[in-house]
JSON list of C-alpha atoms in Angstrom, two decimals:
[
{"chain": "P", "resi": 1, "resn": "UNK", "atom": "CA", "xyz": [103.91, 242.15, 141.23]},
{"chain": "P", "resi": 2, "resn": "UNK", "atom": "CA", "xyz": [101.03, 240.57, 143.36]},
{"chain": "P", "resi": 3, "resn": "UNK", "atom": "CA", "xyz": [99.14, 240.98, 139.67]},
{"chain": "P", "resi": 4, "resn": "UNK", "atom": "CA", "xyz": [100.86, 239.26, 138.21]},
{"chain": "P", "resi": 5, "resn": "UNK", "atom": "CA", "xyz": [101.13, 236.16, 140.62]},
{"chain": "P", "resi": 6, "resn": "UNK", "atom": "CA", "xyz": [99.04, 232.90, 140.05]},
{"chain": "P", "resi": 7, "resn": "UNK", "atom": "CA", "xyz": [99.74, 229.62, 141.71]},
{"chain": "P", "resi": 8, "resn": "UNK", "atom": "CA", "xyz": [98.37, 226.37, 140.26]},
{"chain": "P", "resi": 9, "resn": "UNK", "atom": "CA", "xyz": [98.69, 223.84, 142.86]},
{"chain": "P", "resi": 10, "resn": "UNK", "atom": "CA", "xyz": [98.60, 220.14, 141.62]},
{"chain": "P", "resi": 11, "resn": "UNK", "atom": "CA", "xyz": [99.66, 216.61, 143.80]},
{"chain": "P", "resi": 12, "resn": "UNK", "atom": "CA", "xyz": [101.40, 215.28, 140.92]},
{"chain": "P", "resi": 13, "resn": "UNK", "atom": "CA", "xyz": [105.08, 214.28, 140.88]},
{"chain": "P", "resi": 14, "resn": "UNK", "atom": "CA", "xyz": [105.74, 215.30, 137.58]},
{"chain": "P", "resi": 15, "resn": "UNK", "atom": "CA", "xyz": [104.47, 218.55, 135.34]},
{"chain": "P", "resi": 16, "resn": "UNK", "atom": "CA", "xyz": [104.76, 218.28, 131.46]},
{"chain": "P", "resi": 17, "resn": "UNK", "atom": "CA", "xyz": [105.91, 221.92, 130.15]},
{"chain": "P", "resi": 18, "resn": "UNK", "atom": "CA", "xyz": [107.05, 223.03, 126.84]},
{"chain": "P", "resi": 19, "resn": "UNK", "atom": "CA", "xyz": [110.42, 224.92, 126.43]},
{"chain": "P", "resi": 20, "resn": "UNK", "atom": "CA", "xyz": [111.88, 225.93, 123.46]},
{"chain": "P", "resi": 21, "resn": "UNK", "atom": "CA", "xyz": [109.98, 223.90, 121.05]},
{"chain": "P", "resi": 22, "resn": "UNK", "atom": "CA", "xyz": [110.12, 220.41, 123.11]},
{"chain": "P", "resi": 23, "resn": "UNK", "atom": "CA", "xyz": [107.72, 218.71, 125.71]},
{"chain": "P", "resi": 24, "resn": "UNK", "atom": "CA", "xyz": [109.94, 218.33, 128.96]},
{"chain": "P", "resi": 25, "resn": "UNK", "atom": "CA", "xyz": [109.07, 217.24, 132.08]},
{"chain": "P", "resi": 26, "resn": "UNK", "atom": "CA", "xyz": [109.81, 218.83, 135.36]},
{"chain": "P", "resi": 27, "resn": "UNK", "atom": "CA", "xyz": [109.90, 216.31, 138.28]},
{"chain": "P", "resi": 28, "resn": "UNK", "atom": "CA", "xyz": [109.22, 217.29, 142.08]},
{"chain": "P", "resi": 29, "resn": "UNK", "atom": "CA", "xyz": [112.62, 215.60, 142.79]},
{"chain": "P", "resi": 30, "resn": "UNK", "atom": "CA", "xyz": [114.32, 218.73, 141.24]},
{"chain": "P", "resi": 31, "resn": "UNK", "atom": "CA", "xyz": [115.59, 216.76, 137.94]},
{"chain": "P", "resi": 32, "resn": "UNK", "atom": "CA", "xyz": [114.04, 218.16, 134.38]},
{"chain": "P", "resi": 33, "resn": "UNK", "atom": "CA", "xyz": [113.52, 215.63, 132.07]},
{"chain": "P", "resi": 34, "resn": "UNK", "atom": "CA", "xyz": [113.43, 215.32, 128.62]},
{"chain": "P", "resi": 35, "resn": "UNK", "atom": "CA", "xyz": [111.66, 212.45, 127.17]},
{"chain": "P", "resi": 36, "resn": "UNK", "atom": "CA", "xyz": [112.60, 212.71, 123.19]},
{"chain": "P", "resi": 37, "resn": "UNK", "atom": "CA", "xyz": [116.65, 212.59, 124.48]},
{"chain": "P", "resi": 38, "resn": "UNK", "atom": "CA", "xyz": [116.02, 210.04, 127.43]},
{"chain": "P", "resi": 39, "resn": "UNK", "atom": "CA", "xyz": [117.79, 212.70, 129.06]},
{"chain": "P", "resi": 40, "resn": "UNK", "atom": "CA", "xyz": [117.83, 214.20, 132.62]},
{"chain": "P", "resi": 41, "resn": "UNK", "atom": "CA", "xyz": [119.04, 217.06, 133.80]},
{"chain": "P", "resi": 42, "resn": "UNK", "atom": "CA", "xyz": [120.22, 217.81, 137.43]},
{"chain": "P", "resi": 43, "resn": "UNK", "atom": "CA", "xyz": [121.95, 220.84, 138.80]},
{"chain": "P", "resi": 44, "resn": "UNK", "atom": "CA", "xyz": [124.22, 221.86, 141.97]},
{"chain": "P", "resi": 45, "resn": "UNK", "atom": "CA", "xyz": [124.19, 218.19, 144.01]},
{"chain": "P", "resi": 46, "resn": "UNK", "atom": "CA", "xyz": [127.23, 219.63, 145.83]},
{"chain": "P", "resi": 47, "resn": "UNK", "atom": "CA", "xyz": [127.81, 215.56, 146.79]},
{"chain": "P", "resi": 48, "resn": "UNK", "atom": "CA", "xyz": [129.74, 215.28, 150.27]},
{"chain": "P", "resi": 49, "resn": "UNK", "atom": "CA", "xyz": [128.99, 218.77, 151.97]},
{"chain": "P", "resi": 50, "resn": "UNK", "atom": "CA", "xyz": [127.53, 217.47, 155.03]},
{"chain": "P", "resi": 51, "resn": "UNK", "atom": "CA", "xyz": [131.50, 215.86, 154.99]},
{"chain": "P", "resi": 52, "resn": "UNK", "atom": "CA", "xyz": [133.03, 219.02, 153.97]},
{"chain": "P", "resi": 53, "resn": "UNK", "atom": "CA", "xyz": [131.51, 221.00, 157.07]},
{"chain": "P", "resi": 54, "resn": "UNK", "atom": "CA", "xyz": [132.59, 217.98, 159.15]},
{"chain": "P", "resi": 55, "resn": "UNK", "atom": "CA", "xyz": [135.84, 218.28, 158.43]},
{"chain": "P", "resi": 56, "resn": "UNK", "atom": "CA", "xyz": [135.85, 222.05, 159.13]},
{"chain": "P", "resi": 57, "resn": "UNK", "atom": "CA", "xyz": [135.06, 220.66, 163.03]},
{"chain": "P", "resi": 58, "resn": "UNK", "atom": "CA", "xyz": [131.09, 221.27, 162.78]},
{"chain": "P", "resi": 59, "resn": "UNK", "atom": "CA", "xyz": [128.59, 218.99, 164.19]},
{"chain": "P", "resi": 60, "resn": "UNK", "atom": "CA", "xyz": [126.49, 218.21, 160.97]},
{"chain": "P", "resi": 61, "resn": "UNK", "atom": "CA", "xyz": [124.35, 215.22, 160.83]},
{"chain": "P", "resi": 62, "resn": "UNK", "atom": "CA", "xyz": [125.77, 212.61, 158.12]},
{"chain": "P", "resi": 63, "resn": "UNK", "atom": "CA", "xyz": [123.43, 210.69, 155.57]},
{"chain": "P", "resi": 64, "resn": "UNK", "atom": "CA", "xyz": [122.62, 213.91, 152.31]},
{"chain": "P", "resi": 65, "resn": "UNK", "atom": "CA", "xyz": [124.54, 211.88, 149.73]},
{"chain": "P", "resi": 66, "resn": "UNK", "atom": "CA", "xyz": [123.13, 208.41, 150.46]},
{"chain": "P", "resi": 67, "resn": "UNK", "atom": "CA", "xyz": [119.42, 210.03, 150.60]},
{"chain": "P", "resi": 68, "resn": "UNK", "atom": "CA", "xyz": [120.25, 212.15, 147.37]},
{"chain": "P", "resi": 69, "resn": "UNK", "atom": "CA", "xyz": [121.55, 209.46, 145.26]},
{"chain": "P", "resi": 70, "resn": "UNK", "atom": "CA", "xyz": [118.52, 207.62, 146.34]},
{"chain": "P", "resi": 71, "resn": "UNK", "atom": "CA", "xyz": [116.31, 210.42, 144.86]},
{"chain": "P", "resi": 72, "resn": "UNK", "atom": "CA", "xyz": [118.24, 210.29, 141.84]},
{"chain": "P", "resi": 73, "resn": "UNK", "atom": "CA", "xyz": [117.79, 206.68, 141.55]},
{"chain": "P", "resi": 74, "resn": "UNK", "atom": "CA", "xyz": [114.19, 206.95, 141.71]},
{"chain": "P", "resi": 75, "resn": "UNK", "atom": "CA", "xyz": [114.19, 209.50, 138.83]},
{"chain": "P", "resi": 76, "resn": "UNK", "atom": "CA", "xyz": [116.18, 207.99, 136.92]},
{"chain": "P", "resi": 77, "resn": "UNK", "atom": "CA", "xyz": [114.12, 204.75, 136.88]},
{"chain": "P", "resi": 78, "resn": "UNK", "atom": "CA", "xyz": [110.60, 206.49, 136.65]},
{"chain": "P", "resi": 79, "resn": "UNK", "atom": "CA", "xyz": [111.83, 208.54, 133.73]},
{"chain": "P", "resi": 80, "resn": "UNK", "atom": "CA", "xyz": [113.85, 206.04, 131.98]},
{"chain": "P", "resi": 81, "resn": "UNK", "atom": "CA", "xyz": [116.28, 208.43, 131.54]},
{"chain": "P", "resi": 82, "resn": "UNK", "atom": "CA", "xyz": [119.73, 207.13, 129.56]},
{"chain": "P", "resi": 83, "resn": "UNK", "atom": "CA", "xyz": [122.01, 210.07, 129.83]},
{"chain": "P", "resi": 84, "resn": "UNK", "atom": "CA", "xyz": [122.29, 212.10, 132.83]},
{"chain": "P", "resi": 85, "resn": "UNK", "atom": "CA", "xyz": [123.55, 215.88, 132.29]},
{"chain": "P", "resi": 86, "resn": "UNK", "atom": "CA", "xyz": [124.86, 217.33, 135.46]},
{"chain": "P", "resi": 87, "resn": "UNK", "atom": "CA", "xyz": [124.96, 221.11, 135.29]},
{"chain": "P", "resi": 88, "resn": "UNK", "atom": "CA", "xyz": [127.80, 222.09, 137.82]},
{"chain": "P", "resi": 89, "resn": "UNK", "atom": "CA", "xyz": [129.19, 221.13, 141.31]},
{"chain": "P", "resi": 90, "resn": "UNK", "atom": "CA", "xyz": [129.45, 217.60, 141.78]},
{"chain": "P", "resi": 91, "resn": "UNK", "atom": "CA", "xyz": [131.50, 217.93, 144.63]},
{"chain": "P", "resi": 92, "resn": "UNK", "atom": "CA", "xyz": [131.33, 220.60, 147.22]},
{"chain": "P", "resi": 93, "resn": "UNK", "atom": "CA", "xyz": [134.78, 221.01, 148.06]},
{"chain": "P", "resi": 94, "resn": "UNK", "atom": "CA", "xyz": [137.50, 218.91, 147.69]},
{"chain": "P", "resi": 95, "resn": "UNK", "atom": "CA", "xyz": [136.96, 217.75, 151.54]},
{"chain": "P", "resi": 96, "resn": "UNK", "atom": "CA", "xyz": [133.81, 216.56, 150.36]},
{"chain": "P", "resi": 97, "resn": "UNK", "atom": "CA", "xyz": [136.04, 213.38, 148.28]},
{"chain": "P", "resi": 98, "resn": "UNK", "atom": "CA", "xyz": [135.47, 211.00, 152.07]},
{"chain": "P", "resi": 99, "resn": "UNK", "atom": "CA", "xyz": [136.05, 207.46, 151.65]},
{"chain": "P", "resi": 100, "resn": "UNK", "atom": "CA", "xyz": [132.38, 207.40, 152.54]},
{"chain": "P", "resi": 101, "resn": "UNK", "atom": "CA", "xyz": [131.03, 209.28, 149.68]},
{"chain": "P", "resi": 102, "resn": "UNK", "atom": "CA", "xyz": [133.22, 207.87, 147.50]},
{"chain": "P", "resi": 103, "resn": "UNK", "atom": "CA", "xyz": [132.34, 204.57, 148.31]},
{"chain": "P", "resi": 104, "resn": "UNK", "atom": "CA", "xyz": [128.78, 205.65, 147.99]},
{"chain": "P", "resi": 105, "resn": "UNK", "atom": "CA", "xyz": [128.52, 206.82, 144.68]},
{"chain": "P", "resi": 106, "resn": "UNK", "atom": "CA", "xyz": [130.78, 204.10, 142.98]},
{"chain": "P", "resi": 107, "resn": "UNK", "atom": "CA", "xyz": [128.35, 201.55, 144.66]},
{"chain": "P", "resi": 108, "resn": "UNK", "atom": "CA", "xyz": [125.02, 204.19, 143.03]},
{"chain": "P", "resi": 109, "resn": "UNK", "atom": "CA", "xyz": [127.04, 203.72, 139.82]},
{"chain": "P", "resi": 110, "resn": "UNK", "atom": "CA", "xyz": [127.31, 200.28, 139.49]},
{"chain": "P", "resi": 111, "resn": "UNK", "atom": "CA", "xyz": [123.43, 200.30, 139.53]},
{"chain": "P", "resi": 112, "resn": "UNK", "atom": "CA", "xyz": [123.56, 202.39, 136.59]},
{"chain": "P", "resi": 113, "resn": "UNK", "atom": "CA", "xyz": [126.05, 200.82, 134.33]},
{"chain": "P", "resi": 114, "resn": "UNK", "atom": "CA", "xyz": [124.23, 201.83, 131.21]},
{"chain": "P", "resi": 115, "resn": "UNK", "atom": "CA", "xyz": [123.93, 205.41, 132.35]},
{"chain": "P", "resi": 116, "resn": "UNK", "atom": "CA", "xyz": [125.72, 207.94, 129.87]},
{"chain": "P", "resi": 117, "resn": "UNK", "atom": "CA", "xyz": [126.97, 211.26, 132.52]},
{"chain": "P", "resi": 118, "resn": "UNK", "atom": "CA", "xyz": [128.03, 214.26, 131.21]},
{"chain": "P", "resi": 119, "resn": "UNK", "atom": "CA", "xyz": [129.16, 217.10, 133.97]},
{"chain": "P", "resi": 120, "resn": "UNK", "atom": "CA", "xyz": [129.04, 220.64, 132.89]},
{"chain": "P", "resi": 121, "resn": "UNK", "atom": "CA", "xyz": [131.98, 222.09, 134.82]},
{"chain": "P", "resi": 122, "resn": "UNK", "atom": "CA", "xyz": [130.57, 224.77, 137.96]},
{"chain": "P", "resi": 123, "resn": "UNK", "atom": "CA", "xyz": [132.63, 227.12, 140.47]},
{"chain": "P", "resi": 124, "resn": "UNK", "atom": "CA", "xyz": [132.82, 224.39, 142.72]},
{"chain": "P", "resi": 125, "resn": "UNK", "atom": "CA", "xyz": [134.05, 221.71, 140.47]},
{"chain": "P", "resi": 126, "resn": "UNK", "atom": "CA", "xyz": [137.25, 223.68, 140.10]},
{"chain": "P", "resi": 127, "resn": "UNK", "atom": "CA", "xyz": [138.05, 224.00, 143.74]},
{"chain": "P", "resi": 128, "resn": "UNK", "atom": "CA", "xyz": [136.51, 220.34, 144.41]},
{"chain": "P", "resi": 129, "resn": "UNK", "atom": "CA", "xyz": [138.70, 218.66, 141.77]},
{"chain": "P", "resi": 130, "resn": "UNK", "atom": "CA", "xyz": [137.45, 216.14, 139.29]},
{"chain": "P", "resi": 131, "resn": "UNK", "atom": "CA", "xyz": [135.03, 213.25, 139.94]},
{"chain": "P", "resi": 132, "resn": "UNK", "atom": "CA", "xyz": [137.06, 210.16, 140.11]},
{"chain": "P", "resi": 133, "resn": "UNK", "atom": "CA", "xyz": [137.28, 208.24, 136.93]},
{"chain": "P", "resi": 134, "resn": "UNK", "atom": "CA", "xyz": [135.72, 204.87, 138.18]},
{"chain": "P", "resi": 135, "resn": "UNK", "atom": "CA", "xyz": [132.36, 207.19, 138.20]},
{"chain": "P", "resi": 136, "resn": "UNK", "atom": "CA", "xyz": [132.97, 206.87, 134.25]},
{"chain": "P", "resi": 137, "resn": "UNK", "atom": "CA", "xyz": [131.62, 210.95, 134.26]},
{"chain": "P", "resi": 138, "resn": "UNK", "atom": "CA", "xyz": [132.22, 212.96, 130.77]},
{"chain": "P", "resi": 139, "resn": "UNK", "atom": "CA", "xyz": [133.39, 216.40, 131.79]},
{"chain": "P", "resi": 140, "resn": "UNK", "atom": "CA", "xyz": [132.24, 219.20, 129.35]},
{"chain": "P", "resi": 141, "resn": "UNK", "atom": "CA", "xyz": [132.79, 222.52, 129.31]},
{"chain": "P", "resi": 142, "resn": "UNK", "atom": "CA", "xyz": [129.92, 225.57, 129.34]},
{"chain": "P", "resi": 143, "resn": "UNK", "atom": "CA", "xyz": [128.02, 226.47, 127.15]},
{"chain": "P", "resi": 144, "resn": "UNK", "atom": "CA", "xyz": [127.64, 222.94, 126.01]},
{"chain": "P", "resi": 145, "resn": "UNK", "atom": "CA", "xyz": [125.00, 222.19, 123.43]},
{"chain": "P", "resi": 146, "resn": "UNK", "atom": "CA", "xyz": [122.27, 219.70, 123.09]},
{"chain": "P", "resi": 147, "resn": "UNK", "atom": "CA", "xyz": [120.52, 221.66, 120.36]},
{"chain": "P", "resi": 148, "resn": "UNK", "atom": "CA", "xyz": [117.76, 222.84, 120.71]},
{"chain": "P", "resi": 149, "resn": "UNK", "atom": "CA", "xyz": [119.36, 223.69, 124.79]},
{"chain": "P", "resi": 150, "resn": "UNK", "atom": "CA", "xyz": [122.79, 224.70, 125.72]},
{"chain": "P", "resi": 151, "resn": "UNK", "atom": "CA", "xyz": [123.92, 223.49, 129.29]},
{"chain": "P", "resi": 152, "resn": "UNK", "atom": "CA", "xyz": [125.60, 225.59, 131.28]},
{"chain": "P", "resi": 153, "resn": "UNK", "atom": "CA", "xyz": [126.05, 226.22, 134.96]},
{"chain": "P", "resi": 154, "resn": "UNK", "atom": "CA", "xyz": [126.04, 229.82, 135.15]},
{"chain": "P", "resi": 155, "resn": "UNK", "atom": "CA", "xyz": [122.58, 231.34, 133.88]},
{"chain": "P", "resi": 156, "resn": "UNK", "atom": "CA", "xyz": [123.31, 233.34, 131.12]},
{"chain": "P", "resi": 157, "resn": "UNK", "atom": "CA", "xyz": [122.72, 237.23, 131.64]},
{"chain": "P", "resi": 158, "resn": "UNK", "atom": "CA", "xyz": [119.37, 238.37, 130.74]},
{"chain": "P", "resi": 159, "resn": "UNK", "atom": "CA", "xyz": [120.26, 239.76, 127.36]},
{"chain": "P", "resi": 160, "resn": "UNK", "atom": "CA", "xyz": [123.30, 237.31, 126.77]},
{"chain": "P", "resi": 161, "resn": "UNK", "atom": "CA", "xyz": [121.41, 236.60, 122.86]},
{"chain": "P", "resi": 162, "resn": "UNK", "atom": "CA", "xyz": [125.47, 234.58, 121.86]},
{"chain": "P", "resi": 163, "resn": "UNK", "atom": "CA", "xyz": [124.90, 231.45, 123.14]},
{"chain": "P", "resi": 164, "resn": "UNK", "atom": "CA", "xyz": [122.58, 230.05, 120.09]},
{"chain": "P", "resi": 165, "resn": "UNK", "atom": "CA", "xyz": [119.63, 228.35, 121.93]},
{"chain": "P", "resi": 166, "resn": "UNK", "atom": "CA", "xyz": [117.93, 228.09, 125.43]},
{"chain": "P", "resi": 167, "resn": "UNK", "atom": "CA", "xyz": [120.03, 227.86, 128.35]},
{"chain": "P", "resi": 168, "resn": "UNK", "atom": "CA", "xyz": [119.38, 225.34, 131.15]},
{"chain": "P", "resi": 169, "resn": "UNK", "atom": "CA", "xyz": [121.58, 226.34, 134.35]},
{"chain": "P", "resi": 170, "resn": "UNK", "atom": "CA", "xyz": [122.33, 225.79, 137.94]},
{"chain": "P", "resi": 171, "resn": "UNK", "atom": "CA", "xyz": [124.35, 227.69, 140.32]},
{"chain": "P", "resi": 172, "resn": "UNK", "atom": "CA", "xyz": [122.09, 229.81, 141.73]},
{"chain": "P", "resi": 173, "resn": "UNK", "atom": "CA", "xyz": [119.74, 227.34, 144.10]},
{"chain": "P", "resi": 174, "resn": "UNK", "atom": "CA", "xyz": [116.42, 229.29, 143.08]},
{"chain": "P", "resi": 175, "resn": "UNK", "atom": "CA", "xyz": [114.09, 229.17, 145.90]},
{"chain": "P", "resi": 176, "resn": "UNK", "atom": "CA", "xyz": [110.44, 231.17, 146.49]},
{"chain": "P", "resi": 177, "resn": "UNK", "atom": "CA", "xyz": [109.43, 232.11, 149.98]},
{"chain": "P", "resi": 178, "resn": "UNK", "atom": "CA", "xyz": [105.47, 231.77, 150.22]},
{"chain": "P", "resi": 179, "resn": "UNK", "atom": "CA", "xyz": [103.36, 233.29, 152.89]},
{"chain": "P", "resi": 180, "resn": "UNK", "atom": "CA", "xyz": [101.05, 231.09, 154.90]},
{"chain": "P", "resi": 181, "resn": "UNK", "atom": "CA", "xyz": [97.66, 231.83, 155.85]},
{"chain": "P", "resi": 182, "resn": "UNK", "atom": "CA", "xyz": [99.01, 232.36, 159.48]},
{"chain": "P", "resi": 183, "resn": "UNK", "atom": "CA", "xyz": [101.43, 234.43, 158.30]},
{"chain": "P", "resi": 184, "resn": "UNK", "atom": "CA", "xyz": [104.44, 232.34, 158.36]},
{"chain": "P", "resi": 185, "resn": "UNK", "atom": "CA", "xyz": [106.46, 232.34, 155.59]},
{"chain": "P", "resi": 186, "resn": "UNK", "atom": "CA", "xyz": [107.74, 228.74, 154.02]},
{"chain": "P", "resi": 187, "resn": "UNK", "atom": "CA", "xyz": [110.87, 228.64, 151.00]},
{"chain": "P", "resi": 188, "resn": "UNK", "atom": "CA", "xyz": [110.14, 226.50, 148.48]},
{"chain": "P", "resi": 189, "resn": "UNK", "atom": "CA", "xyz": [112.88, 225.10, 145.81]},
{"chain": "P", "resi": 190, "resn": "UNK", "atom": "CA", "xyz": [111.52, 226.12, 142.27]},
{"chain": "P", "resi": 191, "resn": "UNK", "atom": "CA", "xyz": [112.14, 225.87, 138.45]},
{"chain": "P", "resi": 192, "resn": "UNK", "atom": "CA", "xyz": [112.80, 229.54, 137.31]},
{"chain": "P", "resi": 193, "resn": "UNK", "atom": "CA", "xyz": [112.24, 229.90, 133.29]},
{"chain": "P", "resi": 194, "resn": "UNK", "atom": "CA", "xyz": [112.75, 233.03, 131.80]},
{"chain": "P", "resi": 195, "resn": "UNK", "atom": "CA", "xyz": [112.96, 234.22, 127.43]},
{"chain": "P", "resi": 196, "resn": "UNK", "atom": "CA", "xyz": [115.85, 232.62, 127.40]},
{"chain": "P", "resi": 197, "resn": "UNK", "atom": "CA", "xyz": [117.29, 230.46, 129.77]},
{"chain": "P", "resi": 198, "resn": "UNK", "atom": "CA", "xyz": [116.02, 227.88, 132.74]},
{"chain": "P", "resi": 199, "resn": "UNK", "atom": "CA", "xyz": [117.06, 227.75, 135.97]},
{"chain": "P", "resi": 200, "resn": "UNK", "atom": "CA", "xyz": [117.28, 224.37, 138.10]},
{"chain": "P", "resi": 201, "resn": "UNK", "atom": "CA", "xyz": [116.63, 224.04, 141.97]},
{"chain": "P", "resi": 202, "resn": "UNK", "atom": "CA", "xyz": [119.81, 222.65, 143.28]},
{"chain": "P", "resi": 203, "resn": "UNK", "atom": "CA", "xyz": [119.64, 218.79, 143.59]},
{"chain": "P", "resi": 204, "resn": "UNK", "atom": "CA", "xyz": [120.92, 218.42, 147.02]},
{"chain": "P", "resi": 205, "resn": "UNK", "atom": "CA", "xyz": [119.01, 218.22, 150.03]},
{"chain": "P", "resi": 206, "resn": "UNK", "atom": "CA", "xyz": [122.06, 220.45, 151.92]},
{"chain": "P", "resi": 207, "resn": "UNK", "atom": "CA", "xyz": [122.32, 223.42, 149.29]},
{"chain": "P", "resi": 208, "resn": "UNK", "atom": "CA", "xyz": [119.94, 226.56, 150.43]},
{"chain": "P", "resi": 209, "resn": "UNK", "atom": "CA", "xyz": [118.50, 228.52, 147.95]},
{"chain": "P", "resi": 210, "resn": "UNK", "atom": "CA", "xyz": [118.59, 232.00, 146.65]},
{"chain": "P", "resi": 211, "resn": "UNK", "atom": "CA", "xyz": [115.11, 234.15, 146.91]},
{"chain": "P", "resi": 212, "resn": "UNK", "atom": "CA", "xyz": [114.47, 234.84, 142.95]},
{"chain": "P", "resi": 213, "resn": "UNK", "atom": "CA", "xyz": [112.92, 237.61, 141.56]},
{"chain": "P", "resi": 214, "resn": "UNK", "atom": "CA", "xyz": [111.58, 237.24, 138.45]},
{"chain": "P", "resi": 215, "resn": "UNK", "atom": "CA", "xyz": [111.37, 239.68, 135.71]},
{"chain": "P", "resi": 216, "resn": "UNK", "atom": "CA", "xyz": [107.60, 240.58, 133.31]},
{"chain": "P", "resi": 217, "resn": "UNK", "atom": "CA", "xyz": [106.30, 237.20, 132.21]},
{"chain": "P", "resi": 218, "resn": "UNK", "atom": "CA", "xyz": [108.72, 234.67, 133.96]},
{"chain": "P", "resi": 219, "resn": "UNK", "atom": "CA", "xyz": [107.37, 231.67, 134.84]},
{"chain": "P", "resi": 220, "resn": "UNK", "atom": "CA", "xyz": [107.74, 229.89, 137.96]},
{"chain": "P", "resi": 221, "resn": "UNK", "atom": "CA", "xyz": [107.29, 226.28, 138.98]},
{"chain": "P", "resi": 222, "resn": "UNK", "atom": "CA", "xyz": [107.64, 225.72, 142.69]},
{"chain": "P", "resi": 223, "resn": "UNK", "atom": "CA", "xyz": [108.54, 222.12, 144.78]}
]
């Protein structure tokens, strides 16, 4: 494995890639855009978990949503973006529907009138229930395709050859723990892009990530 391993560190906010015949962009925010569709792509925000916990009777600090709707406001203004694709789990659980967060996210939307949302239904969306309609959000079903992609939550499996084009996919937080020159060890959020199918870092700021392990020429972009 350590063969096989090169890191390319670059300062910039943004890295132009191409995947599956288009020029995306991958943007240190954790959103992939993709500048022919005006379209970005986000994955696992899991909106409101800081409230869900809370409501369990934990002592979490407050403030993810407002701070992660600011990120995606950012993004969405530096990219120019006119559709947003949402690739699973709005919502974190249905606890996570406060008044608060509510009220946040219809006040994010009407900054983004304009703004065409699709949501690719996750595991969490099902328990979470539906965004609420005021959020004017398109619920689609996986695999859903923007030819030459298909948008799913769950990454396909690693043979799965049915779905008719590359998959872009949440769900499973990919993260990359690096080794410092000390010895500590840091984990990084990452893009994880495989033959056929891309992997998102999860969106929110209060997600945790899974430890990936790529297979023989998968590429890695780390945050």
């Amino acid at each position: 494995m350590k063969d096989r391993v090169h890191i390319s560190p670059t300062h910039s906010t943004t890295l132009a890639i191409d995947l599956a015949g288009e020029r995306l962009t991958l943007c240190a925010a954790r959103a992939l855009y993709w500048p022919r569709q005006a379209t970005l792509f986000i994955a696992d925000p899991h909106f409101g978990k800081t409230d869900s916990f809370q409501a369990a009777g934990l002592p979490i600090p407050g403030g993810a949503t407002g701070d992660d709707l600011a990120r995606l406001s950012h993004v969405l203004t530096a990219t120019g973006a006119e559709r947003l694709v949402i690739l699973g789990d709005f919502f974190h659980t249905r606890a996570s529907q406060s008044a608060e967060v509510i009220a946040a996210l219809e006040s994010w939307r009407r900054r983004h009138p304009a703004l065409a949302i699709l949501l690719v239904g996750g595991n969490h969306d099902r328990h979470a229930g539906p965004p609420p309609a005021a959020l004017a959000i398109e619920p689609v079903v996986e695999p859903f395709s923007l030819a030459p992609f298909v948008c799913c939550h769950h990454p396909p499996a690693p043979l799965d050859t049915t779905l008719g084009g590359y998959a872009l996919a949440g769900h499973e937080h990919p993260a990359v723990v690096l080794r410092d020159v000390d010895g500590t060890r840091h984990r990084f959020p990452c893009f994880h892009a495989g033959a056929r199918a891309m992997v998102l870092p999860a969106f929110g700021s209060f997600t945790g990530g899974h430890t990936v392990r790529p297979r023989q020429d998968d590429r890695l972009f780390i945050v």
